[in-house]
mmCIF file of C-alpha atoms in Angstrom:
data_model
loop_
_atom_site.group_PDB
_atom_site.id
_atom_site.type_symbol
_atom_site.label_atom_id
_atom_site.label_comp_id
_atom_site.label_asym_id
_atom_site.label_seq_id
_atom_site.Cartn_x
_atom_site.Cartn_y
_atom_site.Cartn_z
ATOM 1 C CA MET A 86 36.774 -162.569 121.381
ATOM 2 C CA ALA A 87 37.353 -162.774 117.710
ATOM 3 C CA MET A 88 35.334 -158.933 117.343
ATOM 4 C CA VAL A 89 37.252 -158.055 120.718
ATOM 5 C CA GLN A 90 40.752 -158.381 117.539
ATOM 6 C CA ALA A 91 38.767 -157.489 115.339
ATOM 7 C CA VAL A 92 38.526 -154.055 116.635
ATOM 8 C CA SER A 93 41.919 -154.075 118.493
ATOM 9 C CA ALA A 94 43.435 -155.038 114.494
ATOM 10 C CA THR A 95 41.073 -152.186 113.204
ATOM 11 C CA ALA A 96 42.855 -149.783 115.830
ATOM 12 C CA GLN A 97 45.994 -150.712 115.001
ATOM 13 C CA LYS A 98 45.216 -149.950 111.746
ATOM 14 C CA GLN A 99 43.692 -146.129 112.191
ATOM 15 C CA GLN A 100 47.127 -145.278 114.439
ATOM 16 C CA GLU A 101 49.483 -146.687 111.370
ATOM 17 C CA ASP A 102 47.489 -144.952 108.976
ATOM 18 C CA ARG A 103 47.426 -141.990 111.205
ATOM 19 C CA LEU A 104 51.477 -142.000 112.445
ATOM 20 C CA THR A 105 52.337 -142.668 108.497
ATOM 21 C CA THR A 106 50.300 -139.478 107.772
ATOM 22 C CA ALA A 107 52.340 -137.890 110.734
ATOM 23 C CA ALA A 108 55.368 -138.396 108.799
ATOM 24 C CA ALA A 109 54.130 -137.605 105.266
ATOM 25 C CA LEU A 110 52.998 -133.950 106.689
ATOM 26 C CA THR A 111 56.990 -133.590 108.544
ATOM 27 C CA GLU A 112 57.986 -134.348 104.825
ATOM 28 C CA GLN A 113 55.731 -132.387 103.167
ATOM 29 C CA ALA A 114 56.995 -129.344 105.620
ATOM 30 C CA LEU A 115 60.558 -129.652 105.465
ATOM 31 C CA GLU A 116 59.626 -129.410 101.434
ATOM 32 C CA LEU A 117 58.176 -126.329 102.098
ATOM 33 C CA SER A 118 60.362 -124.742 104.674
ATOM 34 C CA GLY A 119 63.089 -124.898 102.155
ATOM 35 C CA SER A 120 61.083 -123.079 99.588
ATOM 36 C CA GLY A 121 59.740 -120.013 101.471
ATOM 37 C CA ASN A 122 56.526 -120.690 102.458
ATOM 38 C CA ALA A 123 56.610 -120.413 106.022
ATOM 39 C CA ALA A 124 53.438 -120.471 107.407
ATOM 40 C CA GLU A 125 52.287 -123.386 105.880
ATOM 41 C CA ALA A 126 55.657 -125.623 107.176
ATOM 42 C CA GLU A 127 54.656 -124.791 110.404
ATOM 43 C CA ARG A 128 51.360 -126.114 110.504
ATOM 44 C CA LEU A 129 52.458 -128.672 109.272
ATOM 45 C CA PHE A 130 55.220 -129.273 112.086
ATOM 46 C CA LEU A 131 52.456 -128.557 114.356
ATOM 47 C CA ARG A 132 50.216 -130.997 113.254
ATOM 48 C CA ALA A 133 52.688 -134.096 113.234
ATOM 49 C CA VAL A 134 53.868 -132.568 116.885
ATOM 50 C CA ASP A 135 49.931 -133.101 117.679
ATOM 51 C CA ILE A 136 49.424 -136.720 115.978
ATOM 52 C CA TYR A 137 52.153 -137.852 117.150
ATOM 53 C CA ARG A 138 51.082 -136.997 121.204
ATOM 54 C CA GLU A 139 47.705 -138.749 120.437
ATOM 55 C CA ASP A 140 48.337 -141.507 119.385
ATOM 56 C CA VAL A 141 51.655 -142.504 120.728
ATOM 57 C CA GLY A 142 52.721 -139.983 123.774
ATOM 58 C CA ASP A 143 54.238 -136.882 124.592
ATOM 59 C CA ASP A 144 57.966 -139.218 125.170
ATOM 60 C CA HIS A 145 58.178 -141.461 122.863
ATOM 61 C CA GLU A 146 60.854 -141.527 119.930
ATOM 62 C CA PHE A 147 58.360 -140.229 117.058
ATOM 63 C CA THR A 148 57.531 -137.167 119.226
ATOM 64 C CA LEU A 149 60.612 -135.976 119.843
ATOM 65 C CA ILE A 150 61.828 -136.579 117.111
ATOM 66 C CA ALA A 151 58.296 -134.420 115.498
ATOM 67 C CA GLU A 152 59.461 -131.415 118.177
ATOM 68 C CA TYR A 153 63.412 -131.555 116.911
ATOM 69 C CA ASN A 154 62.485 -130.876 113.905
ATOM 70 C CA LEU A 155 59.823 -127.896 115.251
ATOM 71 C CA ALA A 156 61.876 -126.426 116.563
ATOM 72 C CA ASN A 157 64.472 -126.636 113.521
ATOM 73 C CA PHE A 158 62.343 -124.374 111.238
ATOM 74 C CA TYR A 159 61.969 -122.052 114.681
ATOM 75 C CA SER A 160 65.936 -121.264 114.550
ATOM 76 C CA ILE A 161 65.885 -120.984 110.905
ATOM 77 C CA ALA A 162 63.206 -118.680 110.565
ATOM 78 C CA GLY A 163 65.473 -116.795 113.448
ATOM 79 C CA ARG A 164 62.878 -117.513 115.300
ATOM 80 C CA TYR A 165 64.896 -118.697 119.144
ATOM 81 C CA ALA A 166 63.037 -118.025 122.601
ATOM 82 C CA GLU A 167 60.516 -120.814 120.482
ATOM 83 C CA ALA A 168 63.277 -122.668 119.368
ATOM 84 C CA GLU A 169 65.027 -122.881 122.658
ATOM 85 C CA ALA A 170 62.262 -123.476 124.670
ATOM 86 C CA ILE A 171 61.846 -126.557 122.874
ATOM 87 C CA TRP A 172 65.275 -127.576 122.806
ATOM 88 C CA ASN A 173 65.757 -127.382 126.401
ATOM 89 C CA ARG A 174 63.171 -129.396 127.451
ATOM 90 C CA LEU A 175 64.380 -132.177 124.678
ATOM 91 C CA ALA A 176 68.227 -131.470 125.685
ATOM 92 C CA ALA A 177 67.538 -132.527 129.153
ATOM 93 C CA LEU A 178 65.735 -135.443 128.551
ATOM 94 C CA PRO A 179 67.798 -139.090 130.272
ATOM 95 C CA ALA A 180 69.739 -140.708 127.062
ATOM 96 C CA ASP A 181 67.584 -143.567 126.403
ATOM 97 C CA PRO A 182 69.511 -146.033 124.375
ATOM 98 C CA THR A 183 66.265 -148.122 123.339
ATOM 99 C CA MET A 184 65.869 -144.727 121.184
ATOM 100 C CA GLN A 185 67.216 -145.606 117.840
ATOM 101 C CA ASN A 186 66.703 -141.975 116.500
ATOM 102 C CA PHE A 187 66.920 -139.723 118.925
ATOM 103 C CA ASP A 188 69.803 -138.512 120.692
ATOM 104 C CA PRO A 189 69.626 -135.807 123.465
ATOM 105 C CA LEU A 190 73.233 -134.774 123.092
ATOM 106 C CA ILE A 191 72.835 -133.663 119.711
ATOM 107 C CA VAL A 192 70.141 -131.785 120.353
ATOM 108 C CA GLY A 193 72.926 -130.202 122.828
ATOM 109 C CA GLY A 194 74.733 -129.310 120.032
ATOM 110 C CA GLU A 195 71.782 -127.145 118.404
ATOM 111 C CA LEU A 196 71.715 -125.891 121.894
ATOM 112 C CA ALA A 197 74.832 -124.567 121.528
ATOM 113 C CA THR A 198 74.826 -122.834 117.890
ATOM 114 C CA LEU A 199 71.819 -120.830 119.013
ATOM 115 C CA TYR A 200 73.378 -119.438 121.466
ATOM 116 C CA ARG A 201 75.414 -118.477 119.788
ATOM 117 C CA ARG A 202 73.851 -117.000 116.641
ATOM 118 C CA GLN A 203 72.174 -114.726 118.981
ATOM 119 C CA GLY A 204 75.451 -113.842 120.670
ATOM 120 C CA ARG A 205 75.385 -115.947 123.455
ATOM 121 C CA TYR A 206 79.305 -116.837 123.519
ATOM 122 C CA THR A 207 79.489 -118.233 127.010
ATOM 123 C CA GLU A 208 76.663 -120.179 127.297
ATOM 124 C CA ALA A 209 77.118 -121.781 123.944
ATOM 125 C CA ASP A 210 80.470 -122.432 124.980
ATOM 126 C CA GLU A 211 79.360 -124.158 128.371
ATOM 127 C CA THR A 212 76.675 -126.441 126.267
ATOM 128 C CA ILE A 213 79.302 -127.564 123.613
ATOM 129 C CA ARG A 214 81.373 -128.744 126.581
ATOM 130 C CA SER A 215 79.529 -131.071 128.268
ATOM 131 C CA VAL A 216 77.910 -132.161 124.835
ATOM 132 C CA VAL A 217 82.259 -132.997 124.279
ATOM 133 C CA GLU A 218 82.655 -134.073 127.442
ATOM 134 C CA ALA A 219 79.409 -136.577 127.392
ATOM 135 C CA ARG A 220 80.302 -137.322 124.392
ATOM 136 C CA LEU A 221 83.975 -138.249 124.543
ATOM 137 C CA GLU A 222 82.183 -140.409 127.832
ATOM 138 C CA SER A 223 79.931 -142.507 125.822
ATOM 139 C CA ASP A 224 81.227 -142.748 122.213
ATOM 140 C CA GLY A 225 84.627 -142.303 122.639
ATOM 141 C CA PRO A 226 87.358 -140.225 120.984
ATOM 142 C CA ASP A 227 86.888 -141.126 117.731
ATOM 143 C CA HIS A 228 82.862 -141.281 116.592
ATOM 144 C CA GLU A 229 81.355 -138.958 113.415
ATOM 145 C CA GLU A 230 79.261 -136.845 116.411
ATOM 146 C CA THR A 231 81.901 -136.246 119.007
ATOM 147 C CA LEU A 232 84.140 -135.018 116.087
ATOM 148 C CA PHE A 233 81.769 -132.981 115.126
ATOM 149 C CA ALA A 234 79.960 -131.693 118.104
ATOM 150 C CA GLN A 235 84.418 -130.385 118.275
ATOM 151 C CA VAL A 236 84.244 -128.801 115.225
ATOM 152 C CA VAL A 237 81.256 -126.422 116.868
ATOM 153 C CA MET A 238 83.356 -126.081 119.876
ATOM 154 C CA ALA A 239 86.288 -124.822 117.565
ATOM 155 C CA GLY A 240 83.089 -122.298 115.467
ATOM 156 C CA ILE A 241 82.516 -120.671 118.835
ATOM 157 C CA ALA A 242 86.444 -120.182 119.882
ATOM 158 C CA HIS A 243 86.270 -118.412 116.280
ATOM 159 C CA LEU A 244 83.542 -116.258 116.596
ATOM 160 C CA ARG A 245 85.357 -115.288 120.331
ATOM 161 C CA GLY A 246 87.772 -114.545 118.479
ATOM 162 C CA ASP A 247 90.086 -117.294 120.018
ATOM 163 C CA TYR A 248 91.804 -117.726 116.977
ATOM 164 C CA ALA A 249 94.684 -120.130 118.968
ATOM 165 C CA ALA A 250 91.901 -122.491 120.600
ATOM 166 C CA ALA A 251 89.897 -122.373 117.414
ATOM 167 C CA GLU A 252 92.912 -123.121 115.256
ATOM 168 C CA GLY A 253 93.572 -126.207 117.780
ATOM 169 C CA GLN A 254 90.609 -127.976 117.808
ATOM 170 C CA TYR A 255 89.566 -127.315 114.235
ATOM 171 C CA GLN A 256 93.031 -129.214 113.251
ATOM 172 C CA HIS A 257 92.549 -131.929 115.439
ATOM 173 C CA VAL A 258 89.610 -133.125 113.644
ATOM 174 C CA ILE A 259 91.022 -132.620 110.357
ATOM 175 C CA ASP A 260 93.431 -134.415 111.770
ATOM 176 C CA ARG A 261 92.209 -137.147 114.319
ATOM 177 C CA GLY A 262 88.676 -137.505 111.753
ATOM 178 C CA ALA A 263 91.133 -137.871 109.185
ATOM 179 C CA SER A 264 93.161 -141.728 110.130
ATOM 180 C CA ALA A 265 89.493 -142.212 111.734
ATOM 181 C CA ILE A 266 86.529 -142.321 110.186
ATOM 182 C CA GLY A 267 87.938 -141.087 106.761
ATOM 183 C CA PRO A 268 89.460 -137.435 105.091
ATOM 184 C CA ARG A 269 86.155 -137.139 103.409
ATOM 185 C CA SER A 270 83.841 -137.638 106.586
ATOM 186 C CA TYR A 271 81.918 -134.944 106.848
ATOM 187 C CA PRO A 272 83.737 -133.251 110.399
ATOM 188 C CA VAL A 273 86.389 -133.023 108.480
ATOM 189 C CA LEU A 274 85.348 -131.603 105.706
ATOM 190 C CA VAL A 275 83.895 -128.683 108.003
ATOM 191 C CA ALA A 276 86.896 -128.006 109.681
ATOM 192 C CA ALA A 277 88.694 -127.703 106.645
ATOM 193 C CA ALA A 278 86.168 -126.045 105.063
ATOM 194 C CA ASN A 279 85.643 -124.192 108.893
ATOM 195 C CA LEU A 280 89.171 -123.484 109.388
ATOM 196 C CA GLY A 281 90.000 -122.348 105.417
ATOM 197 C CA LEU A 282 87.156 -119.431 106.361
ATOM 198 C CA MET A 283 89.015 -118.542 108.903
ATOM 199 C CA TYR A 284 92.260 -118.277 107.522
ATOM 200 C CA VAL A 285 90.624 -116.233 105.048
ATOM 201 C CA GLU A 286 90.095 -113.432 107.742
ATOM 202 C CA GLN A 287 93.173 -112.680 109.500
ATOM 203 C CA GLN A 288 94.628 -113.502 105.599
ATOM 204 C CA ARG A 289 96.240 -116.043 105.581
ATOM 205 C CA PHE A 290 95.791 -116.650 101.792
ATOM 206 C CA ALA A 291 98.589 -119.604 101.262
ATOM 207 C CA GLU A 292 97.073 -121.627 104.066
ATOM 208 C CA ALA A 293 93.167 -121.632 103.402
ATOM 209 C CA GLU A 294 93.137 -121.757 99.972
ATOM 210 C CA PRO A 295 94.657 -125.796 99.904
ATOM 211 C CA LEU A 296 91.481 -126.495 102.564
ATOM 212 C CA ILE A 297 88.958 -124.949 101.124
ATOM 213 C CA LEU A 298 89.961 -126.421 97.241
ATOM 214 C CA HIS A 299 90.045 -129.499 99.063
ATOM 215 C CA ALA A 300 86.774 -129.271 101.160
ATOM 216 C CA ALA A 301 84.999 -128.098 97.932
ATOM 217 C CA GLU A 302 86.186 -131.151 95.916
ATOM 218 C CA ALA A 303 86.049 -133.525 98.461
ATOM 219 C CA ALA A 304 82.144 -132.629 99.009
ATOM 220 C CA GLN A 305 81.974 -132.761 94.540
ATOM 221 C CA ALA A 306 83.035 -136.105 95.010
ATOM 222 C CA VAL A 307 81.267 -137.706 98.161
ATOM 223 C CA TYR A 308 77.920 -135.338 97.459
ATOM 224 C CA GLY A 309 77.349 -134.328 93.518
ATOM 225 C CA PRO A 310 78.137 -131.161 91.670
ATOM 226 C CA ASP A 311 73.975 -130.543 92.507
ATOM 227 C CA ASN A 312 74.041 -130.967 96.879
ATOM 228 C CA ILE A 313 73.334 -128.188 99.781
ATOM 229 C CA ASP A 314 76.704 -128.831 100.711
ATOM 230 C CA THR A 315 78.252 -128.761 97.703
ATOM 231 C CA LEU A 316 77.605 -125.365 97.157
ATOM 232 C CA THR A 317 78.542 -124.341 100.059
ATOM 233 C CA THR A 318 81.266 -125.342 99.539
ATOM 234 C CA ARG A 319 81.092 -123.812 96.542
ATOM 235 C CA SER A 320 80.754 -120.348 97.823
ATOM 236 C CA ASN A 321 83.490 -120.864 100.249
ATOM 237 C CA ILE A 322 85.774 -120.010 96.766
ATOM 238 C CA ALA A 323 83.515 -117.285 96.078
ATOM 239 C CA MET A 324 84.335 -115.755 99.208
ATOM 240 C CA LEU A 325 88.888 -117.044 99.300
ATOM 241 C CA TYR A 326 89.578 -115.171 95.966
ATOM 242 C CA ASP A 327 86.709 -112.073 96.931
ATOM 243 C CA ALA A 328 89.465 -111.919 99.712
ATOM 244 C CA MET A 329 92.304 -112.430 97.685
ATOM 245 C CA GLU A 330 90.823 -109.082 95.005
ATOM 246 C CA ARG A 331 90.590 -111.924 92.285
ATOM 247 C CA ASP A 332 87.581 -110.134 91.224
ATOM 248 C CA GLU A 333 86.253 -112.282 88.421
ATOM 249 C CA GLU A 334 87.103 -115.346 89.599
ATOM 250 C CA ALA A 335 84.923 -114.604 92.324
ATOM 251 C CA VAL A 336 82.060 -113.116 90.565
ATOM 252 C CA GLU A 337 82.230 -117.012 88.199
ATOM 253 C CA VAL A 338 81.947 -118.555 91.097
ATOM 254 C CA TYR A 339 78.838 -117.091 92.965
ATOM 255 C CA ARG A 340 77.281 -117.194 89.431
ATOM 256 C CA ASP A 341 77.604 -120.895 89.305
ATOM 257 C CA VAL A 342 76.109 -121.608 92.639
ATOM 258 C CA LEU A 343 73.413 -119.170 92.626
ATOM 259 C CA GLU A 344 71.815 -120.324 89.084
ATOM 260 C CA ARG A 345 73.138 -123.887 90.698
ATOM 261 C CA SER A 346 70.903 -123.085 93.580
ATOM 262 C CA ARG A 347 67.969 -122.031 92.373
ATOM 263 C CA ALA A 348 67.204 -124.622 90.167
ATOM 264 C CA MET A 349 68.164 -127.029 92.193
ATOM 265 C CA LEU A 350 66.514 -125.475 95.658
ATOM 266 C CA GLY A 351 64.302 -122.517 93.818
ATOM 267 C CA ALA A 352 64.668 -118.378 93.802
ATOM 268 C CA GLU A 353 63.958 -118.080 97.401
ATOM 269 C CA HIS A 354 65.631 -120.635 99.710
ATOM 270 C CA PRO A 355 67.372 -119.497 102.339
ATOM 271 C CA GLN A 356 70.963 -121.420 100.737
ATOM 272 C CA THR A 357 70.223 -119.536 97.815
ATOM 273 C CA LEU A 358 69.478 -116.642 99.000
ATOM 274 C CA ILE A 359 72.603 -116.036 100.927
ATOM 275 C CA THR A 360 74.518 -116.946 97.950
ATOM 276 C CA ALA A 361 72.618 -113.644 96.557
ATOM 277 C CA ASN A 362 73.052 -111.136 99.120
ATOM 278 C CA ASN A 363 77.064 -112.703 99.099
ATOM 279 C CA LEU A 364 77.211 -111.796 95.031
ATOM 280 C CA GLY A 365 75.404 -108.320 95.780
ATOM 281 C CA ALA A 366 77.572 -107.088 98.422
ATOM 282 C CA LEU A 367 80.505 -107.947 96.326
ATOM 283 C CA TYR A 368 79.056 -106.206 93.166
ATOM 284 C CA ARG A 369 79.215 -103.421 95.964
ATOM 285 C CA ASP A 370 82.664 -103.984 96.920
ATOM 286 C CA LEU A 371 83.846 -104.420 92.685
ATOM 287 C CA GLY A 372 81.610 -100.457 92.269
ATOM 288 C CA ARG A 373 78.918 -102.169 90.149
ATOM 289 C CA LEU A 374 76.231 -100.135 91.644
ATOM 290 C CA ASP A 375 73.256 -101.024 89.714
ATOM 291 C CA GLU A 376 73.979 -104.635 89.265
ATOM 292 C CA ALA A 377 74.072 -104.793 93.351
ATOM 293 C CA GLU A 378 71.569 -102.062 94.129
ATOM 294 C CA THR A 379 68.844 -104.291 91.930
ATOM 295 C CA LEU A 380 70.252 -108.018 93.581
ATOM 296 C CA LEU A 381 70.339 -106.895 96.649
ATOM 297 C CA SER A 382 66.928 -105.163 96.694
ATOM 298 C CA ALA A 383 65.495 -108.528 95.396
ATOM 299 C CA THR A 384 67.148 -110.723 97.954
ATOM 300 C CA LEU A 385 65.593 -108.180 100.848
ATOM 301 C CA GLU A 386 62.203 -108.259 100.022
ATOM 302 C CA SER A 387 62.221 -111.670 99.499
ATOM 303 C CA ARG A 388 64.430 -112.400 102.909
ATOM 304 C CA GLU A 389 61.168 -110.143 104.303
ATOM 305 C CA ARG A 390 58.963 -111.840 103.551
ATOM 306 C CA ILE A 391 59.608 -115.729 104.082
ATOM 307 C CA LEU A 392 62.218 -114.763 107.509
ATOM 308 C CA GLY A 393 61.246 -111.410 108.680
ATOM 309 C CA ALA A 394 62.512 -107.886 109.158
ATOM 310 C CA ASP A 395 64.113 -109.353 112.854
ATOM 311 C CA HIS A 396 66.447 -111.945 111.059
ATOM 312 C CA PRO A 397 69.666 -112.199 110.185
ATOM 313 C CA HIS A 398 70.148 -112.645 107.115
ATOM 314 C CA PHE A 399 67.528 -109.916 106.992
ATOM 315 C CA GLN A 400 70.014 -107.991 108.293
ATOM 316 C CA TYR A 401 72.680 -108.568 106.588
ATOM 317 C CA THR A 402 71.108 -107.844 102.740
ATOM 318 C CA ARG A 403 69.676 -103.725 104.571
ATOM 319 C CA ASN A 404 73.557 -103.232 105.918
ATOM 320 C CA ASN A 405 74.753 -104.127 102.374
ATOM 321 C CA LEU A 406 72.149 -101.899 101.034
ATOM 322 C CA ALA A 407 72.585 -99.437 103.649
ATOM 323 C CA LEU A 408 76.620 -99.692 101.922
ATOM 324 C CA ILE A 409 75.770 -98.418 98.385
ATOM 325 C CA TYR A 410 73.278 -95.994 99.324
ATOM 326 C CA GLN A 411 76.532 -93.905 101.157
ATOM 327 C CA MET A 412 78.884 -94.745 98.246
ATOM 328 C CA ARG A 413 75.507 -93.154 96.636
ATOM 329 C CA GLY A 414 76.154 -90.332 98.789
ATOM 330 C CA ASP A 415 72.586 -90.877 99.613
ATOM 331 C CA LEU A 416 73.151 -90.386 103.182
ATOM 332 C CA GLY A 417 70.140 -89.544 104.345
ATOM 333 C CA ARG A 418 68.560 -92.747 102.583
ATOM 334 C CA ALA A 419 72.177 -94.859 104.492
ATOM 335 C CA ASP A 420 71.615 -93.416 108.419
ATOM 336 C CA ARG A 421 68.449 -94.770 108.239
ATOM 337 C CA LEU A 422 69.137 -97.990 106.964
ATOM 338 C CA PHE A 423 71.882 -98.391 109.319
ATOM 339 C CA ARG A 424 70.592 -97.199 112.584
ATOM 340 C CA THR A 425 67.407 -99.581 111.546
ATOM 341 C CA THR A 426 69.976 -102.254 111.771
ATOM 342 C CA LEU A 427 71.625 -101.282 114.563
ATOM 343 C CA GLU A 428 68.128 -101.625 116.560
ATOM 344 C CA SER A 429 67.519 -104.067 115.459
ATOM 345 C CA ARG A 430 70.431 -106.172 116.214
ATOM 346 C CA ARG A 431 71.411 -105.024 119.809
ATOM 347 C CA ASN A 432 67.192 -106.184 120.388
ATOM 348 C CA THR A 433 67.429 -109.453 118.619
ATOM 349 C CA LEU A 434 71.540 -110.367 118.741
ATOM 350 C CA GLY A 435 72.318 -108.635 121.639
ATOM 351 C CA VAL A 436 75.204 -105.298 123.096
ATOM 352 C CA ALA A 437 78.346 -108.475 122.568
ATOM 353 C CA HIS A 438 77.350 -110.165 119.410
ATOM 354 C CA ARG A 439 79.778 -108.865 116.778
ATOM 355 C CA ASP A 440 77.122 -107.925 114.059
ATOM 356 C CA THR A 441 75.605 -105.606 116.721
ATOM 357 C CA GLY A 442 79.419 -103.774 117.189
ATOM 358 C CA LEU A 443 79.800 -104.279 113.198
ATOM 359 C CA SER A 444 76.518 -101.605 113.285
ATOM 360 C CA ALA A 445 77.558 -99.719 115.348
ATOM 361 C CA ALA A 446 80.994 -98.775 113.856
ATOM 362 C CA ASN A 447 78.952 -98.443 110.324
ATOM 363 C CA LEU A 448 77.079 -95.968 111.849
ATOM 364 C CA VAL A 449 80.383 -93.936 113.262
ATOM 365 C CA ARG A 450 82.435 -94.123 110.102
ATOM 366 C CA LEU A 451 79.026 -92.641 108.340
ATOM 367 C CA HIS A 452 79.030 -89.896 110.854
ATOM 368 C CA LEU A 453 82.793 -89.241 110.878
ATOM 369 C CA GLU A 454 84.404 -89.950 107.586
ATOM 370 C CA GLU A 455 81.815 -88.619 105.515
ATOM 371 C CA GLY A 456 81.431 -85.559 107.730
ATOM 372 C CA TYR A 457 77.535 -86.473 108.385
ATOM 373 C CA ARG A 458 76.601 -85.348 111.613
ATOM 374 C CA ALA A 459 78.998 -86.199 113.279
ATOM 375 C CA GLU A 460 78.225 -84.857 116.461
ATOM 376 C CA GLN A 461 75.769 -88.164 116.410
ATOM 377 C CA ALA A 462 78.896 -90.831 116.084
ATOM 378 C CA ILE A 463 79.510 -90.775 119.758
ATOM 379 C CA SER A 464 76.787 -93.286 120.969
ATOM 380 C CA PRO A 465 77.178 -95.560 118.068
ATOM 381 C CA ALA A 466 81.101 -95.267 119.450
ATOM 382 C CA ARG A 467 80.214 -95.942 122.553
ATOM 383 C CA LEU A 468 77.247 -99.411 121.610
ATOM 384 C CA MET A 469 81.316 -100.696 119.707
ATOM 385 C CA VAL A 470 83.389 -100.083 122.441
ATOM 386 C CA GLU A 471 81.322 -102.115 124.419
ATOM 387 C CA SER A 472 79.861 -104.857 122.473
ATOM 388 C CA VAL A 473 83.610 -105.506 122.150
ATOM 389 C CA ARG A 474 84.238 -105.642 125.573
ATOM 390 C CA SER A 475 81.426 -107.341 125.736
ATOM 391 C CA ARG A 476 82.837 -110.251 123.583
ATOM 392 C CA ARG A 477 85.874 -110.314 125.776
ATOM 393 C CA GLY A 478 85.018 -110.643 129.211
ATOM 394 C CA GLY A 479 86.339 -107.387 130.256
#
């Protein structure tokens, strides 16, 4: 009996050691994915999943969380099909009250966001509405997760161009969340920032500015100056100033955020590259084409290496470079980049996605406004119209 107990204790210790190793692999993978080493990060994520499956089973909470992390990695990398396959399985699992850290409804929210990123707005809306309904039933209207799901729902309405619905949903979260869980709670800050950015799109600057500034100030107070959410809200200020043509202020804020991002996250972290892309686009709009091309070319190279040529963020930067070539009068080079971006977006995001429509519009403008091979504007013009009709359901 004593020998059996000793063997059992040894096996238990070995399993504990393996589970500790799997947790450490996950932490290392998260760090690597943020620093641009995607291949090694994927290897470690997969190894952690394998260990959990072998030691505690496919449906154990540890395994499910490891799979969730792997799917999130795929989603960020633009590998949407792989992320969707995992999240669909996880979202279909029944809620288990014994699991403290795994929630299928959170996975449902991630699926809705994944659909939104691909321009699959109908699926995104249906998915997030089911999540909101389930949250209201299980957690009530004042729970943080319920309110955040409603922020996601508002964001989908925003992208579909249903500004009235989005505004009402964002405002609901701001008002109810402020009284229920606090004015500096995460759902309230995200709703305020997103509503402010929507107002920027509509050129409602007087309403946008207090929301965006409040979100940035609150984020800094809650998370500190060198937090990724704080940096994101600071970037929103730069977007606001850019739209208001407060150019020097926008450049100053973008530069500050870029410097902090490079120091805190690294030069090739996805968030750092977002800021670099936005600053490069602003330089372009200000006619500072040499600075714009230098920054955007470096960003394009990093994004291709880290994210791949079909990732939406890579396509944003390639599109910005094409606009620079158009401004320089290098129309052939601009045409090639615009066409490649349009083809990539049509294949990865679909015709209904608004980025696909914008790429088609860029080609139309190049051919018509620049007088460059005007006869070739017909095909992208048709695609542009099809994209708008698809988003409106017509």
